Amino acid sequence: MSTRAAELAEVLYLQGRYGEAEDFTRISEEMGAGDDVETQAKWRAVRALVFARKGKVAEARELGQEAAARAETTDFLYLLGDVYFYVGEAALLSNAVSTAVIAYKKSLSFHEQKGNVPSANKVRSLLEKIT
């Protein structure tokens, strides 16, 4: 259930429903087991995006770093690709372009390793726009 709450937070964020997205990151945080890497990484990554949109740059950066650190403990390439994409987006929203480029390049690498062509193309397109 905690992972589904994190996934719902992700969908709500993508729909521009930032307040609801943050609410579902809190549900995921409260319900998730500490060793559930996917849940722990996802809710942090989505909340980082919400905080970046709110101008809470330091909090967004910290959550993004925590999300990436959690994801890095796995070999779940799709999770790694998604988390680094969100870390990049949060950095870009915070005007940290060089940090965004680094995160997007990591995201691209993980999506390419997984063979996730649509996501790799999306990241590649974003990289072309900001570099």
mmCIF file with all atom_site columns, C-alpha atoms in Angstrom:
data_model
loop_
_atom_site.group_PDB
_atom_site.id
_atom_site.type_symbol
_atom_site.label_atom_id
_atom_site.label_alt_id
_atom_site.label_comp_id
_atom_site.label_asym_id
_atom_site.label_entity_id
_atom_site.label_seq_id
_atom_site.pdbx_PDB_ins_code
_atom_site.Cartn_x
_atom_site.Cartn_y
_atom_site.Cartn_z
_atom_site.occupancy
_atom_site.B_iso_or_equiv
_atom_site.pdbx_formal_charge
_atom_site.auth_seq_id
_atom_site.auth_comp_id
_atom_site.auth_asym_id
_atom_site.auth_atom_id
_atom_site.pdbx_PDB_model_num
ATOM 1   C CA . MET A 1 1   ? 0.000  0.000  0.000   1.00 0.00 ? 1   MET A CA 1
ATOM 2   C CA . SER A 1 2   ? 2.849  2.408  0.789   1.00 0.00 ? 2   SER A CA 1
ATOM 3   C CA . THR A 1 3   ? 4.377  1.909  -2.647  1.00 0.00 ? 3   THR A CA 1
ATOM 4   C CA . ARG A 1 4   ? 1.004  2.511  -4.282  1.00 0.00 ? 4   ARG A CA 1
ATOM 5   C CA . ALA A 1 5   ? 0.661  5.749  -2.286  1.00 0.00 ? 5   ALA A CA 1
ATOM 6   C CA . ALA A 1 6   ? 4.080  6.851  -3.595  1.00 0.00 ? 6   ALA A CA 1
ATOM 7   C CA . GLU A 1 7   ? 3.041  5.933  -7.143  1.00 0.00 ? 7   GLU A CA 1
ATOM 8   C CA . LEU A 1 8   ? -0.218 7.857  -6.740  1.00 0.00 ? 8   LEU A CA 1
ATOM 9   C CA . ALA A 1 9   ? 1.781  10.842 -5.475  1.00 0.00 ? 9   ALA A CA 1
ATOM 10  C CA . GLU A 1 10  ? 3.835  10.596 -8.662  1.00 0.00 ? 10  GLU A CA 1
ATOM 11  C CA . VAL A 1 11  ? 0.729  10.575 -10.866 1.00 0.00 ? 11  VAL A CA 1
ATOM 12  C CA . LEU A 1 12  ? -0.835 13.478 -8.970  1.00 0.00 ? 12  LEU A CA 1
ATOM 13  C CA . TYR A 1 13  ? 2.364  15.483 -9.348  1.00 0.00 ? 13  TYR A CA 1
ATOM 14  C CA . LEU A 1 14  ? 2.392  14.828 -13.096 1.00 0.00 ? 14  LEU A CA 1
ATOM 15  C CA . GLN A 1 15  ? -1.204 16.087 -13.242 1.00 0.00 ? 15  GLN A CA 1
ATOM 16  C CA . GLY A 1 16  ? -0.178 19.319 -11.532 1.00 0.00 ? 16  GLY A CA 1
ATOM 17  C CA . ARG A 1 17  ? -2.006 18.415 -8.329  1.00 0.00 ? 17  ARG A CA 1
ATOM 18  C CA . TYR A 1 18  ? 0.952  19.283 -6.118  1.00 0.00 ? 18  TYR A CA 1
ATOM 19  C CA . GLY A 1 19  ? -0.846 19.554 -2.772  1.00 0.00 ? 19  GLY A CA 1
ATOM 20  C CA . GLU A 1 20  ? -2.448 16.158 -3.189  1.00 0.00 ? 20  GLU A CA 1
ATOM 21  C CA . ALA A 1 21  ? 0.862  14.726 -4.354  1.00 0.00 ? 21  ALA A CA 1
ATOM 22  C CA . GLU A 1 22  ? 2.525  15.956 -1.177  1.00 0.00 ? 22  GLU A CA 1
ATOM 23  C CA . ASP A 1 23  ? -0.303 14.462 0.902   1.00 0.00 ? 23  ASP A CA 1
ATOM 24  C CA . PHE A 1 24  ? 0.256  11.059 -0.675  1.00 0.00 ? 24  PHE A CA 1
ATOM 25  C CA . THR A 1 25  ? 4.017  11.262 -0.090  1.00 0.00 ? 25  THR A CA 1
ATOM 26  C CA . ARG A 1 26  ? 3.163  11.670 3.598   1.00 0.00 ? 26  ARG A CA 1
ATOM 27  C CA . ILE A 1 27  ? 0.861  8.639  3.508   1.00 0.00 ? 27  ILE A CA 1
ATOM 28  C CA . SER A 1 28  ? 3.621  6.645  1.834   1.00 0.00 ? 28  SER A CA 1
ATOM 29  C CA . GLU A 1 29  ? 6.171  7.851  4.378   1.00 0.00 ? 29  GLU A CA 1
ATOM 30  C CA . GLU A 1 30  ? 3.929  6.912  7.319   1.00 0.00 ? 30  GLU A CA 1
ATOM 31  C CA . MET A 1 31  ? 2.992  3.487  5.953   1.00 0.00 ? 31  MET A CA 1
ATOM 32  C CA . GLY A 1 32  ? 6.279  2.447  4.397   1.00 0.00 ? 32  GLY A CA 1
ATOM 33  C CA . ALA A 1 33  ? 8.741  0.089  6.000   1.00 0.00 ? 33  ALA A CA 1
ATOM 34  C CA . GLY A 1 34  ? 12.187 1.577  6.477   1.00 0.00 ? 34  GLY A CA 1
ATOM 35  C CA . ASP A 1 35  ? 13.758 -1.158 4.361   1.00 0.00 ? 35  ASP A CA 1
ATOM 36  C CA . ASP A 1 36  ? 11.288 -0.798 1.462   1.00 0.00 ? 36  ASP A CA 1
ATOM 37  C CA . VAL A 1 37  ? 13.716 0.863  -0.919  1.00 0.00 ? 37  VAL A CA 1
ATOM 38  C CA . GLU A 1 38  ? 11.232 1.566  -3.698  1.00 0.00 ? 38  GLU A CA 1
ATOM 39  C CA . THR A 1 39  ? 8.753  3.273  -1.389  1.00 0.00 ? 39  THR A CA 1
ATOM 40  C CA . GLN A 1 40  ? 11.430 5.215  0.477   1.00 0.00 ? 40  GLN A CA 1
ATOM 41  C CA . ALA A 1 41  ? 13.083 6.448  -2.721  1.00 0.00 ? 41  ALA A CA 1
ATOM 42  C CA . LYS A 1 42  ? 9.860  7.313  -4.555  1.00 0.00 ? 42  LYS A CA 1
ATOM 43  C CA . TRP A 1 43  ? 8.132  9.362  -1.879  1.00 0.00 ? 43  TRP A CA 1
ATOM 44  C CA . ARG A 1 44  ? 11.314 11.340 -1.308  1.00 0.00 ? 44  ARG A CA 1
ATOM 45  C CA . ALA A 1 45  ? 11.798 11.985 -5.024  1.00 0.00 ? 45  ALA A CA 1
ATOM 46  C CA . VAL A 1 46  ? 8.216  13.173 -5.512  1.00 0.00 ? 46  VAL A CA 1
ATOM 47  C CA . ARG A 1 47  ? 8.282  15.338 -2.393  1.00 0.00 ? 47  ARG A CA 1
ATOM 48  C CA . ALA A 1 48  ? 11.551 16.854 -3.641  1.00 0.00 ? 48  ALA A CA 1
ATOM 49  C CA . LEU A 1 49  ? 9.690  17.928 -6.774  1.00 0.00 ? 49  LEU A CA 1
ATOM 50  C CA . VAL A 1 50  ? 6.841  19.433 -4.766  1.00 0.00 ? 50  VAL A CA 1
ATOM 51  C CA . PHE A 1 51  ? 9.275  21.282 -2.504  1.00 0.00 ? 51  PHE A CA 1
ATOM 52  C CA . ALA A 1 52  ? 11.239 22.584 -5.490  1.00 0.00 ? 52  ALA A CA 1
ATOM 53  C CA . ARG A 1 53  ? 7.999  23.995 -6.892  1.00 0.00 ? 53  ARG A CA 1
ATOM 54  C CA . LYS A 1 54  ? 7.322  25.667 -3.541  1.00 0.00 ? 54  LYS A CA 1
ATOM 55  C CA . GLY A 1 55  ? 10.772 27.257 -3.552  1.00 0.00 ? 55  GLY A CA 1
ATOM 56  C CA . LYS A 1 56  ? 12.011 25.072 -0.695  1.00 0.00 ? 56  LYS A CA 1
ATOM 57  C CA . VAL A 1 57  ? 15.318 24.543 -2.466  1.00 0.00 ? 57  VAL A CA 1
ATOM 58  C CA . ALA A 1 58  ? 17.397 23.193 0.430   1.00 0.00 ? 58  ALA A CA 1
ATOM 59  C CA . GLU A 1 59  ? 14.708 20.711 1.437   1.00 0.00 ? 59  GLU A CA 1
ATOM 60  C CA . ALA A 1 60  ? 14.213 19.624 -2.167  1.00 0.00 ? 60  ALA A CA 1
ATOM 61  C CA . ARG A 1 61  ? 17.945 19.082 -2.621  1.00 0.00 ? 61  ARG A CA 1
ATOM 62  C CA . GLU A 1 62  ? 18.198 17.065 0.606   1.00 0.00 ? 62  GLU A CA 1
ATOM 63  C CA . LEU A 1 63  ? 15.220 14.866 -0.270  1.00 0.00 ? 63  LEU A CA 1
ATOM 64  C CA . GLY A 1 64  ? 16.559 14.325 -3.778  1.00 0.00 ? 64  GLY A CA 1
ATOM 65  C CA . GLN A 1 65  ? 19.924 13.241 -2.411  1.00 0.00 ? 65  GLN A CA 1
ATOM 66  C CA . GLU A 1 66  ? 18.226 10.889 0.046   1.00 0.00 ? 66  GLU A CA 1
ATOM 67  C CA . ALA A 1 67  ? 16.042 9.423  -2.715  1.00 0.00 ? 67  ALA A CA 1
ATOM 68  C CA . ALA A 1 68  ? 19.063 8.808  -4.936  1.00 0.00 ? 68  ALA A CA 1
ATOM 69  C CA . ALA A 1 69  ? 21.053 7.276  -2.077  1.00 0.00 ? 69  ALA A CA 1
ATOM 70  C CA . ARG A 1 70  ? 18.212 4.862  -1.329  1.00 0.00 ? 70  ARG A CA 1
ATOM 71  C CA . ALA A 1 71  ? 17.750 3.946  -4.983  1.00 0.00 ? 71  ALA A CA 1
ATOM 72  C CA . GLU A 1 72  ? 21.495 3.365  -5.369  1.00 0.00 ? 72  GLU A CA 1
ATOM 73  C CA . THR A 1 73  ? 21.257 0.444  -2.917  1.00 0.00 ? 73  THR A CA 1
ATOM 74  C CA . THR A 1 74  ? 19.349 -1.540 -5.547  1.00 0.00 ? 74  THR A CA 1
ATOM 75  C CA . ASP A 1 75  ? 19.803 -2.793 -9.057  1.00 0.00 ? 75  ASP A CA 1
ATOM 76  C CA . PHE A 1 76  ? 16.259 -1.698 -10.015 1.00 0.00 ? 76  PHE A CA 1
ATOM 77  C CA . LEU A 1 77  ? 17.172 0.169  -13.175 1.00 0.00 ? 77  LEU A CA 1
ATOM 78  C CA . TYR A 1 78  ? 13.698 1.584  -13.746 1.00 0.00 ? 78  TYR A CA 1
ATOM 79  C CA . LEU A 1 79  ? 13.637 2.971  -10.193 1.00 0.00 ? 79  LEU A CA 1
ATOM 80  C CA . LEU A 1 80  ? 17.116 4.438  -10.563 1.00 0.00 ? 80  LEU A CA 1
ATOM 81  C CA . GLY A 1 81  ? 16.180 6.026  -13.881 1.00 0.00 ? 81  GLY A CA 1
ATOM 82  C CA . ASP A 1 82  ? 12.973 7.525  -12.511 1.00 0.00 ? 82  ASP A CA 1
ATOM 83  C CA . VAL A 1 83  ? 14.510 8.786  -9.274  1.00 0.00 ? 83  VAL A CA 1
ATOM 84  C CA . TYR A 1 84  ? 17.398 10.476 -11.059 1.00 0.00 ? 84  TYR A CA 1
ATOM 85  C CA . PHE A 1 85  ? 14.949 12.004 -13.536 1.00 0.00 ? 85  PHE A CA 1
ATOM 86  C CA . TYR A 1 86  ? 12.992 13.538 -10.661 1.00 0.00 ? 86  TYR A CA 1
ATOM 87  C CA . VAL A 1 87  ? 16.175 14.664 -8.931  1.00 0.00 ? 87  VAL A CA 1
ATOM 88  C CA . GLY A 1 88  ? 17.120 16.380 -12.189 1.00 0.00 ? 88  GLY A CA 1
ATOM 89  C CA . GLU A 1 89  ? 13.722 18.014 -12.515 1.00 0.00 ? 89  GLU A CA 1
ATOM 90  C CA . ALA A 1 90  ? 13.822 19.252 -8.912  1.00 0.00 ? 90  ALA A CA 1
ATOM 91  C CA . ALA A 1 91  ? 17.309 20.659 -9.511  1.00 0.00 ? 91  ALA A CA 1
ATOM 92  C CA . LEU A 1 92  ? 16.166 22.376 -12.697 1.00 0.00 ? 92  LEU A CA 1
ATOM 93  C CA . LEU A 1 93  ? 13.162 23.881 -10.901 1.00 0.00 ? 93  LEU A CA 1
ATOM 94  C CA . SER A 1 94  ? 15.642 25.190 -8.310  1.00 0.00 ? 94  SER A CA 1
ATOM 95  C CA . ASN A 1 95  ? 17.840 26.750 -11.037 1.00 0.00 ? 95  ASN A CA 1
ATOM 96  C CA . ALA A 1 96  ? 20.659 24.274 -10.356 1.00 0.00 ? 96  ALA A CA 1
ATOM 97  C CA . VAL A 1 97  ? 21.259 23.486 -14.017 1.00 0.00 ? 97  VAL A CA 1
ATOM 98  C CA . SER A 1 98  ? 24.613 21.718 -13.608 1.00 0.00 ? 98  SER A CA 1
ATOM 99  C CA . THR A 1 99  ? 23.127 19.437 -10.937 1.00 0.00 ? 99  THR A CA 1
ATOM 100 C CA . ALA A 1 100 ? 20.150 18.766 -13.203 1.00 0.00 ? 100 ALA A CA 1
ATOM 101 C CA . VAL A 1 101 ? 22.434 17.803 -16.091 1.00 0.00 ? 101 VAL A CA 1
ATOM 102 C CA . ILE A 1 102 ? 24.338 15.332 -13.907 1.00 0.00 ? 102 ILE A CA 1
ATOM 103 C CA . ALA A 1 103 ? 21.108 13.757 -12.636 1.00 0.00 ? 103 ALA A CA 1
ATOM 104 C CA . TYR A 1 104 ? 19.562 13.600 -16.110 1.00 0.00 ? 104 TYR A CA 1
ATOM 105 C CA . LYS A 1 105 ? 22.699 11.915 -17.482 1.00 0.00 ? 105 LYS A CA 1
ATOM 106 C CA . LYS A 1 106 ? 22.469 9.275  -14.755 1.00 0.00 ? 106 LYS A CA 1
ATOM 107 C CA . SER A 1 107 ? 18.771 8.829  -15.502 1.00 0.00 ? 107 SER A CA 1
ATOM 108 C CA . LEU A 1 108 ? 19.518 8.420  -19.190 1.00 0.00 ? 108 LEU A CA 1
ATOM 109 C CA . SER A 1 109 ? 22.181 5.810  -18.472 1.00 0.00 ? 109 SER A CA 1
ATOM 110 C CA . PHE A 1 110 ? 19.837 3.736  -16.308 1.00 0.00 ? 110 PHE A CA 1
ATOM 111 C CA . HIS A 1 111 ? 16.973 3.949  -18.816 1.00 0.00 ? 111 HIS A CA 1
ATOM 112 C CA . GLU A 1 112 ? 19.314 2.909  -21.634 1.00 0.00 ? 112 GLU A CA 1
ATOM 113 C CA . GLN A 1 113 ? 20.637 -0.022 -19.591 1.00 0.00 ? 113 GLN A CA 1
ATOM 114 C CA . LYS A 1 114 ? 17.059 -1.132 -18.943 1.00 0.00 ? 114 LYS A CA 1
ATOM 115 C CA . GLY A 1 115 ? 16.118 -0.714 -22.604 1.00 0.00 ? 115 GLY A CA 1
ATOM 116 C CA . ASN A 1 116 ? 13.426 1.814  -21.718 1.00 0.00 ? 116 ASN A CA 1
ATOM 117 C CA . VAL A 1 117 ? 13.484 3.662  -25.034 1.00 0.00 ? 117 VAL A CA 1
ATOM 118 C CA . PRO A 1 118 ? 10.598 6.120  -24.418 1.00 0.00 ? 118 PRO A CA 1
ATOM 119 C CA . SER A 1 119 ? 12.046 7.310  -21.110 1.00 0.00 ? 119 SER A CA 1
ATOM 120 C CA . ALA A 1 120 ? 15.562 7.473  -22.535 1.00 0.00 ? 120 ALA A CA 1
ATOM 121 C CA . ASN A 1 121 ? 14.291 9.594  -25.430 1.00 0.00 ? 121 ASN A CA 1
ATOM 122 C CA . LYS A 1 122 ? 12.448 11.920 -23.034 1.00 0.00 ? 122 LYS A CA 1
ATOM 123 C CA . VAL A 1 123 ? 15.579 12.447 -20.928 1.00 0.00 ? 123 VAL A CA 1
ATOM 124 C CA . ARG A 1 124 ? 17.769 12.878 -24.004 1.00 0.00 ? 124 ARG A CA 1
ATOM 125 C CA . SER A 1 125 ? 15.408 15.553 -25.317 1.00 0.00 ? 125 SER A CA 1
ATOM 126 C CA . LEU A 1 126 ? 15.516 17.430 -22.006 1.00 0.00 ? 126 LEU A CA 1
ATOM 127 C CA . LEU A 1 127 ? 19.306 17.260 -21.939 1.00 0.00 ? 127 LEU A CA 1
ATOM 128 C CA . GLU A 1 128 ? 19.462 18.737 -25.436 1.00 0.00 ? 128 GLU A CA 1
ATOM 129 C CA . LYS A 1 129 ? 17.282 21.651 -24.318 1.00 0.00 ? 129 LYS A CA 1
ATOM 130 C CA . ILE A 1 130 ? 19.324 22.559 -21.251 1.00 0.00 ? 130 ILE A CA 1
ATOM 131 C CA . THR A 1 131 ? 22.874 21.964 -22.479 1.00 0.00 ? 131 THR A CA 1
#
